[in-house]
Coordinates of C-alpha atoms in Angstrom, one line a residue:
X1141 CA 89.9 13.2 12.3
X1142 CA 92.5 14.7 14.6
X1143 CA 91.1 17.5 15.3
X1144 CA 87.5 16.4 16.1
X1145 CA 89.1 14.1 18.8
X1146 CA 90.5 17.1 20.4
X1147 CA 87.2 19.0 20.7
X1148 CA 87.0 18.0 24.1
X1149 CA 89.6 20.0 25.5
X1150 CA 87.3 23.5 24.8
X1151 CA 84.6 22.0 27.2
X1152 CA 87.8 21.5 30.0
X1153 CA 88.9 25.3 29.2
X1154 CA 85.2 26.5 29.9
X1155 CA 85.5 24.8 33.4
X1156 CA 88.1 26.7 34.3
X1157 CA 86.0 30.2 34.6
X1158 CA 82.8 28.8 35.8
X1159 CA 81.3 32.1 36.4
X1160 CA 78.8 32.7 33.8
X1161 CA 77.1 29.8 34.3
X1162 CA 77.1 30.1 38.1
X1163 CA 75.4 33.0 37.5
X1164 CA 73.1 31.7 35.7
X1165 CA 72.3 29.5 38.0
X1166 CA 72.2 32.0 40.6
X1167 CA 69.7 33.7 38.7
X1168 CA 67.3 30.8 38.5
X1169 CA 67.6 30.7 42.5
X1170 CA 66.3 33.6 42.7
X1171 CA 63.2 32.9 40.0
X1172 CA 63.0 29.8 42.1
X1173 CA 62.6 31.7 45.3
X1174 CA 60.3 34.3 43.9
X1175 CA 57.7 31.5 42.7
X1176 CA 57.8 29.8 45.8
X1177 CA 56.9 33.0 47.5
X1178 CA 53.8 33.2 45.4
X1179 CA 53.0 30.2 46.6
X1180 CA 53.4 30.9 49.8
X1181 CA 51.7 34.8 49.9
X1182 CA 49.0 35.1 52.4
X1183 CA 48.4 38.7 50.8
X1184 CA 44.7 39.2 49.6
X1185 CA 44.2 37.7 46.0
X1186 CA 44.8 40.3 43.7
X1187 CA 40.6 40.2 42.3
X1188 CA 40.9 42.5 39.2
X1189 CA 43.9 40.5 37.9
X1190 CA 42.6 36.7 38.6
X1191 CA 38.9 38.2 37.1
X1192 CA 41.2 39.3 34.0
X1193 CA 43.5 35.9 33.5
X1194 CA 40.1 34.3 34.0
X1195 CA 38.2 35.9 31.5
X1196 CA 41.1 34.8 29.1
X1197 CA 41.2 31.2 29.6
X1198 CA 37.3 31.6 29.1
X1199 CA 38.1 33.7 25.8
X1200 CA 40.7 30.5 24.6
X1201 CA 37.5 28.4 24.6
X1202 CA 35.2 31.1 23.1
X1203 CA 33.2 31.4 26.0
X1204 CA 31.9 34.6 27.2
X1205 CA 33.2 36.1 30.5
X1206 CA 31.6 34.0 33.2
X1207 CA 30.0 35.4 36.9
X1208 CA 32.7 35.6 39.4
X1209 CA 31.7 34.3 43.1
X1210 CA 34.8 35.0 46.0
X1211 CA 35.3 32.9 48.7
X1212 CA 37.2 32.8 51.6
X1213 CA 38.7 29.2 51.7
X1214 CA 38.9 25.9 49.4
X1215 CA 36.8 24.4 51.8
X1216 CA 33.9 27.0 51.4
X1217 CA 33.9 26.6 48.0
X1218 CA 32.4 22.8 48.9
X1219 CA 28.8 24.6 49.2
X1220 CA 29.4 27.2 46.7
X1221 CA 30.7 25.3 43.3
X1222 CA 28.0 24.2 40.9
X1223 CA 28.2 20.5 40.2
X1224 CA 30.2 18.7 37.5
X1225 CA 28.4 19.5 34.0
X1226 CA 28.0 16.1 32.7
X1227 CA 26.8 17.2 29.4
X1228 CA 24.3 15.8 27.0
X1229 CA 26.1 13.1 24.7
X1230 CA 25.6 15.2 21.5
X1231 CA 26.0 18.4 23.1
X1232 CA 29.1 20.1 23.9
X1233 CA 31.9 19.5 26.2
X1234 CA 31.7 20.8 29.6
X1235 CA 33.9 23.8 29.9
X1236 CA 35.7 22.8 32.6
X1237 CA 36.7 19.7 30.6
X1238 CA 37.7 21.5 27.7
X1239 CA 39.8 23.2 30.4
X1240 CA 41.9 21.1 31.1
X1241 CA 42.4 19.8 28.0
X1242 CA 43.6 23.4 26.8
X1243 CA 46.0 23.7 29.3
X1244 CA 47.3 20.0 28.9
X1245 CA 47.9 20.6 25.2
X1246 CA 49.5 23.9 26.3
X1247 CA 52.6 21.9 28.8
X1248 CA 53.0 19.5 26.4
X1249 CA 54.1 22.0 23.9
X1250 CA 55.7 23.9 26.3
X1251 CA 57.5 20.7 27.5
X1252 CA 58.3 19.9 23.7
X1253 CA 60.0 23.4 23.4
X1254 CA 62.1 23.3 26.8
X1255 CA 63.0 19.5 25.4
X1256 CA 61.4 18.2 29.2
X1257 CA 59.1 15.4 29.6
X1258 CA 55.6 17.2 30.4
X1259 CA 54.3 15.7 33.3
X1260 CA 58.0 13.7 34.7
X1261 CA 59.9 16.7 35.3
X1262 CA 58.7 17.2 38.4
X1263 CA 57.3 13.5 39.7
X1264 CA 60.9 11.8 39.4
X1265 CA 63.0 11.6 42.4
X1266 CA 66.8 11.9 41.2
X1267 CA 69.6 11.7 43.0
X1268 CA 70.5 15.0 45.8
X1269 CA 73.5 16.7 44.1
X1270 CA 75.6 19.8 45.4
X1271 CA 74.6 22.4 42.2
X1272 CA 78.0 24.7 42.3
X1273 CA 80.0 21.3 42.2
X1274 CA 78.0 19.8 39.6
X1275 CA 78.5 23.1 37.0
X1276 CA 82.2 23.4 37.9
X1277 CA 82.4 19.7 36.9
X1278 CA 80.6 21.1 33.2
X1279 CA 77.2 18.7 34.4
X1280 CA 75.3 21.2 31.8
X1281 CA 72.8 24.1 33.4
X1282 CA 69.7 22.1 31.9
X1283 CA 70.7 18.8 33.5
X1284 CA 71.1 20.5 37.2
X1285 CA 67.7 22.9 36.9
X1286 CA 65.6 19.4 36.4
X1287 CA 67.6 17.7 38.6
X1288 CA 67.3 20.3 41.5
X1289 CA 65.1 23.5 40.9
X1290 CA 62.4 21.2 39.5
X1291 CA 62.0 18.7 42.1
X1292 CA 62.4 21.6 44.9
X1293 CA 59.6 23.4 43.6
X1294 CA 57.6 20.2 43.1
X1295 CA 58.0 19.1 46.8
X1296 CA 57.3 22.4 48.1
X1297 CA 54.7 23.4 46.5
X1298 CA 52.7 20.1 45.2
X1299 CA 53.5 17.8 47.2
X1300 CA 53.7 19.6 50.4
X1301 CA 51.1 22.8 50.3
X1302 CA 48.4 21.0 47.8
X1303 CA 48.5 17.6 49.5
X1304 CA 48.1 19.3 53.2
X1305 CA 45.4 21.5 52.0
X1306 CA 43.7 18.1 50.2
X1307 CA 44.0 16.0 53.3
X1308 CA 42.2 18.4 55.6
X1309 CA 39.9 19.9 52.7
X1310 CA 36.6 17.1 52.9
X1311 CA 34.4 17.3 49.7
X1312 CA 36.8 19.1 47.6
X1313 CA 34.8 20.3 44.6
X1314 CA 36.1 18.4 41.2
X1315 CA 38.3 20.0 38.4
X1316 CA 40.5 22.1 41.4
X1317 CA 43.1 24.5 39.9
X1318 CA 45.6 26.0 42.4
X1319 CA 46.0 29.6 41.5
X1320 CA 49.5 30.7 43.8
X1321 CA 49.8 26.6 44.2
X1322 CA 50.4 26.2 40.5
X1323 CA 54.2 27.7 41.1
X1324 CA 55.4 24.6 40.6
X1325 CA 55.0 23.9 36.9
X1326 CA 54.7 27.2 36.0
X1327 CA 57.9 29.0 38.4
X1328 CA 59.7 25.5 36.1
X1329 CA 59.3 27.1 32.9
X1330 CA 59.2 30.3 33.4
X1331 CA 63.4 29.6 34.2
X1332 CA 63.8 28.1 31.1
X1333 CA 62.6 30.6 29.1
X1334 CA 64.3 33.6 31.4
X1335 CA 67.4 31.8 32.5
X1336 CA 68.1 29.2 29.5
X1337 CA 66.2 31.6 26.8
X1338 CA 63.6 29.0 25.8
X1339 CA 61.2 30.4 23.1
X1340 CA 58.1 29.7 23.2
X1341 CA 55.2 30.2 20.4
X1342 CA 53.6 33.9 20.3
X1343 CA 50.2 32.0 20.9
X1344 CA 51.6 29.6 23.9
X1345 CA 53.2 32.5 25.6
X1346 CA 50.3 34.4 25.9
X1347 CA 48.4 31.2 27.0
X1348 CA 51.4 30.6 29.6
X1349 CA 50.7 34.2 31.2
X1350 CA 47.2 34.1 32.0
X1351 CA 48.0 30.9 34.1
X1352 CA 50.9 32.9 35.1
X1353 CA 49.0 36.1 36.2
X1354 CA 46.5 32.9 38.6
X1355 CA 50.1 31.9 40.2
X1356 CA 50.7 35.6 41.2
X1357 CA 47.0 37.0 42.5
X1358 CA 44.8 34.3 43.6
X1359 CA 44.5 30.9 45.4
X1360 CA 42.1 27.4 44.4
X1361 CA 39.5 28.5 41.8
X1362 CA 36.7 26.4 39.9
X1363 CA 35.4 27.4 36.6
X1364 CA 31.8 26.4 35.2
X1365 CA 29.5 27.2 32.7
X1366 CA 28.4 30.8 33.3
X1367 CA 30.3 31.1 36.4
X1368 CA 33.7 30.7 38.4
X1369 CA 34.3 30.4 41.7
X1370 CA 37.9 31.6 43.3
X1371 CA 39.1 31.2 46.8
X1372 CA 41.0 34.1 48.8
X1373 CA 44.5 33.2 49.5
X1374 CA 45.5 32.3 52.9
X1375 CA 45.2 34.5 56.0
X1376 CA 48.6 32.6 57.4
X1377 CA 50.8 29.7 56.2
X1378 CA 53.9 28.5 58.8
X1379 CA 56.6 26.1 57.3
X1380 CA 59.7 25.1 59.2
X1381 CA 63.1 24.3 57.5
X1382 CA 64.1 21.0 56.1
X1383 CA 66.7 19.8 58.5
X1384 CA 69.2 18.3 55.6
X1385 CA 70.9 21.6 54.6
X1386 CA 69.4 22.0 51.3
X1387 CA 67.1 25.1 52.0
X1388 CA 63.8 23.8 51.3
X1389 CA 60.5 24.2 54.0
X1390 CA 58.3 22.3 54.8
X1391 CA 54.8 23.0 56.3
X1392 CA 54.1 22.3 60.1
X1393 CA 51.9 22.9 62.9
X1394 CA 48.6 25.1 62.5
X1395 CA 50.2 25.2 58.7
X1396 CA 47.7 27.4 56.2
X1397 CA 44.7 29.2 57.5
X1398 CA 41.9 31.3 55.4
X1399 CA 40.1 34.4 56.3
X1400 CA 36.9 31.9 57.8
X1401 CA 39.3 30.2 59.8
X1402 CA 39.5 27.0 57.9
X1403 CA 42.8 25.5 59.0
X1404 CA 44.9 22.8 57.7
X1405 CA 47.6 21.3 59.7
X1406 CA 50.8 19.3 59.3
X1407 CA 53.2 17.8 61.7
X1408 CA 57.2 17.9 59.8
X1409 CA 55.6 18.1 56.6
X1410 CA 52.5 15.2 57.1
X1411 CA 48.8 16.4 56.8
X1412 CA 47.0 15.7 60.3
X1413 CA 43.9 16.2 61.5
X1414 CA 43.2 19.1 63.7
X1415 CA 42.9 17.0 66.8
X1416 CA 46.5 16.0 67.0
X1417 CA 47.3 20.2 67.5
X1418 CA 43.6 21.0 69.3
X1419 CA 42.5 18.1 71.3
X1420 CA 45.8 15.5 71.8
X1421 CA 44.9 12.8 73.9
X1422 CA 46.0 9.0 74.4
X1423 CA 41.8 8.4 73.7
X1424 CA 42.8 10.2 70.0
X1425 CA 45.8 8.3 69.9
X1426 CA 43.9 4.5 70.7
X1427 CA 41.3 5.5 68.4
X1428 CA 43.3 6.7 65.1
X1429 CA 43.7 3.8 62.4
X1430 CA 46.3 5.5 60.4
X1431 CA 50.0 4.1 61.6
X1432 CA 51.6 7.3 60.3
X1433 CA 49.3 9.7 61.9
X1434 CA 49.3 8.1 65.2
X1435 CA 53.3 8.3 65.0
X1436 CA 53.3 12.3 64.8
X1437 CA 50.5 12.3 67.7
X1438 CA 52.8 10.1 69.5
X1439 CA 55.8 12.3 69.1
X1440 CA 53.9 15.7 69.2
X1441 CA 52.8 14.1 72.8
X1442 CA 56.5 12.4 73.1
X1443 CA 57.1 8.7 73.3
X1444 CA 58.0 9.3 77.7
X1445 CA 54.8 11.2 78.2
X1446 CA 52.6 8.8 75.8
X1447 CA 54.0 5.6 77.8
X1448 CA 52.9 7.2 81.0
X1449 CA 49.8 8.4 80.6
X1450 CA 48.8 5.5 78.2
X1451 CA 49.5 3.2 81.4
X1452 CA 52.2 1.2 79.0
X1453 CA 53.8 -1.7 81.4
X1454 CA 57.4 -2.5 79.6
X1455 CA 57.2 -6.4 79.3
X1456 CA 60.7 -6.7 77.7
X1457 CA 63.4 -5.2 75.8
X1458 CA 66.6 -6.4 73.5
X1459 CA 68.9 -5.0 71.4
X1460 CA 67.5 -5.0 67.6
X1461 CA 69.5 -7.0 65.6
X1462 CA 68.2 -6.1 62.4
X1463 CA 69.3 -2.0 63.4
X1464 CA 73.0 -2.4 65.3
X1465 CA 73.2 0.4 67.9
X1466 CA 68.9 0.3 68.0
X1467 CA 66.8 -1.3 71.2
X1468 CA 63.3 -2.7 70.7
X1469 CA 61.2 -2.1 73.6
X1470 CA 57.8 -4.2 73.8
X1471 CA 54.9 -2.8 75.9
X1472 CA 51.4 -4.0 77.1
X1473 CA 48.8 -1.4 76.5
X1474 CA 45.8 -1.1 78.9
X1475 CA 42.4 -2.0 77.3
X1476 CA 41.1 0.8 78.8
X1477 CA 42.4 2.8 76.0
X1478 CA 42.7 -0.1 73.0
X1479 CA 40.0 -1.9 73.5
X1480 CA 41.9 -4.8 73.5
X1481 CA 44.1 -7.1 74.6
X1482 CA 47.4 -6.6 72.6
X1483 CA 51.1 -5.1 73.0
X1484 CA 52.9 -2.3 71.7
X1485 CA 56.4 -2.7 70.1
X1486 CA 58.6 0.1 70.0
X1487 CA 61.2 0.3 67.4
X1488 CA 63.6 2.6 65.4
X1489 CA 63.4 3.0 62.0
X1490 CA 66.0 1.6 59.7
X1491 CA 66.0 4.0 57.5
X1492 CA 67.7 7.7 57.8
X1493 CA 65.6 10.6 58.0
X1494 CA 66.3 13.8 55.5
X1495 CA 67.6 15.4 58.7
X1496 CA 69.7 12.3 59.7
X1497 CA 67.4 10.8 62.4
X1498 CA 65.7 7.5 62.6
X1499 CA 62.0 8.0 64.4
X1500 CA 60.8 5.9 66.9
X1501 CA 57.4 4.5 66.0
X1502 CA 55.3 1.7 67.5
X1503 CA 53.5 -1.4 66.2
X1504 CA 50.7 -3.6 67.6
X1505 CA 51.7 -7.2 67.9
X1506 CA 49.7 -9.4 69.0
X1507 CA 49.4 -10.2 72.9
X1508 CA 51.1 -13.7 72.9
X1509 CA 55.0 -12.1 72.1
X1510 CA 57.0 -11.8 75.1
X1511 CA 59.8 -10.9 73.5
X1512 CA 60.5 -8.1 71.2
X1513 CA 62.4 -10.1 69.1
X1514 CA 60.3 -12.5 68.1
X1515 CA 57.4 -9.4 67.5
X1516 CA 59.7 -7.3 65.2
X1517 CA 60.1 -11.0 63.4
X1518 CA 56.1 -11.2 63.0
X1519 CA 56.2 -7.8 61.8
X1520 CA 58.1 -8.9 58.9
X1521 CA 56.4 -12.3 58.5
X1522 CA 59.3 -13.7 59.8
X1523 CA 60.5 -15.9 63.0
X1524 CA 62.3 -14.7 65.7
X1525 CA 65.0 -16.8 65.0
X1526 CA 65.1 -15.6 61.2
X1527 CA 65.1 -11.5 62.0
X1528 CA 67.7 -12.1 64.5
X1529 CA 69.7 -13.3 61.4
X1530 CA 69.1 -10.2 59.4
X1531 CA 72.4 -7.6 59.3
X1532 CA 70.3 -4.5 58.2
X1533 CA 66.8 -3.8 57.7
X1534 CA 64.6 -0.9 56.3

């Protein structure tokens, strides 16, 4: 009994030379890095190697190889992709339903095998932690790649490039699969299997690199009965760096453009619509519904330039006692531009930014508020006289 209570102590020797699993960890880094540069490429899709990863998955369902039809962007594919194939009740199952039921099966063996959850990996949110100090601490290699190379790849790739190129893609065809913009869940276990020598089955692993080969050569594609349509990768992509140290980009500006000129843009990491880059006025601004995009017009435009040439009159201002060291500004707007009578309370956010900034942003209140206090109050459902009671809020 002894001696199985000093077992222990062989884990604290091992943290003493932390250098093989540093490297390690260095290693998946660099796999890291390499997927999210397929994601990123703006090289020409690699045809002869999509065509052949294609014609596999086809092969998995027993379908011959289909008709292959190229396009230059997701969002010429709209005109281009057949239908939906809603299938007779007694007759067989579309293919592109079948699909995506082969591949599901296929990451939830996968994810059985790595000993991951197959679709939480990469949705959770945990805690930031510093890699290096985590291994020197013995935190086990497994525990930091799903706590840090997982998520990364998740918000660069899925939720950043596929949700910008959604936003500003209207009448996306149905049953989408991202080619290069799959790196995410396949970059995850490919570093298992090369950097934590997770086996896979003879069978899964070939199934693994035909989606594989789709990550490295092509971008969207849509497969149908007889025929599949693939979209070019992007002429250009720009991404800036996450201001919070960590290493990560995020898209921003005139963010991914195809060959046809299709462009899809972001502003710090947010899909806009092209007129906050193209055509930025304080008529846009008035006009857009959407709190969030109207904030990154605002700011693209700059809060001192917006005031002005929106004809804001500053009715009051007061310290915000619900942010210590934060004004609240309250504004009439014009109803030339509104189109109507209302005011226009300009706050700081409670809450720290990645970067460690709090954004400015503006709420209508209604006109009767004349002072700011008692707005940021309604904004909350609250009284003036209760939000001045708040120590902190969000």
């Amino acid at each position: 009994m002894s001696a199985r209570r000093r077992r222990p102590c062989r884990r604290a020797a091992v943290l003493r030379d932390p250098g093989p699993v540093l490297a390690q960890w260095h290693e998946a880094v660099q796999l890291r890095a390499e997927w999210t540069g397929h994601a990123l490429s703006t090289a020409p899709a690699d045809r002869a190697a999509a065509e052949h990863a294609v014609t596999g998955l086809y092969a998995l369902l027993g379908e011959p190889p289909p008709a292959f039809v190229w396009v230059p962007s997701p969002a010429a594919a709209s005109v281009v992709v057949p239908p939906v194939d809603t299938g007779a009740a007694s007759g067989p199952e579309p293919v592109e339903n079948r699909l995506a039921t082969l591949v599901f099966g296929l990451r939830e063996r996968l994810a059985r095998s790595a000993r991951v959850e197959p679709v939480e990996f990469g949705w959770n949110r945990p805690p930031r932690v510093d890699p290096e100090a985590a291994l020197r601490e013995g935190v086990p290699l497994r525990s930091v790649l799903e706590r840090v190379a997982a998520p990364a790849l998740r918000r660069a790739v899925r939720e950043s490039l596929v949700a910008l190129i959604r936003a500003g893609t209207p009448n996306l065809p149905d049953f989408t699969w991202y080619g290069q913009h799959d790196a995410d869940w396949v970059g995850f276990y490919d570093i298992h299997r090369r950097v934590l020598g997770t086996r896979f089955g003879v069978a899964d692993t070939a199934h693994f690199e035909l989606w594989a080969s789709l990550a490295r050569s092509t971008g969207w594609w849509w497969p149908r009965a007889g025929v599949c349509v693939l979209a070019d990768r992007p002429a250009a992509t720009h991404a800036e760096p996450v201001p919070d140290g960590s290493g990560e980009r995020r898209p921003h500006g005139p963010a991914v453009r195809w060959r046809d000129g299709a462009t899809a843009y972001a502003w710090h990491g947010l899909p806009v619509p092209s007129w906050v880059f193209e055509d930025l006025t304080v008529a846009r601004i008035a006009g857009e519904r959407n709190v969030e995009i109207r904030r990154c017009a605002i700011e693209r435009l700059g809060w001192t330039a917006f005031i002005d040439q929106a004809g804001l009159r500053l009715v009051s201002r007061a310290a915000d006692p619900g942010n210590p060291g934060a004004e609240l500004q309250l504004y009439d707007l014009p109803y030339l531009h509104w189109g109507a009578r209302t005011r226009l309370l300009l706050a700081v956010n409670g809450s720290v930014e990645r970067d460690g900034t709090r954004r400015r942003y503006g709420l209508r209140v209604p006109p009767w508020f004349d002072h700011p206090v008692d707005a940021a109050g309604w904004s909350y459902g609250l009284t003036g006289a209760q939000y001045a009671q708040l120590q902190r809020r969000t």
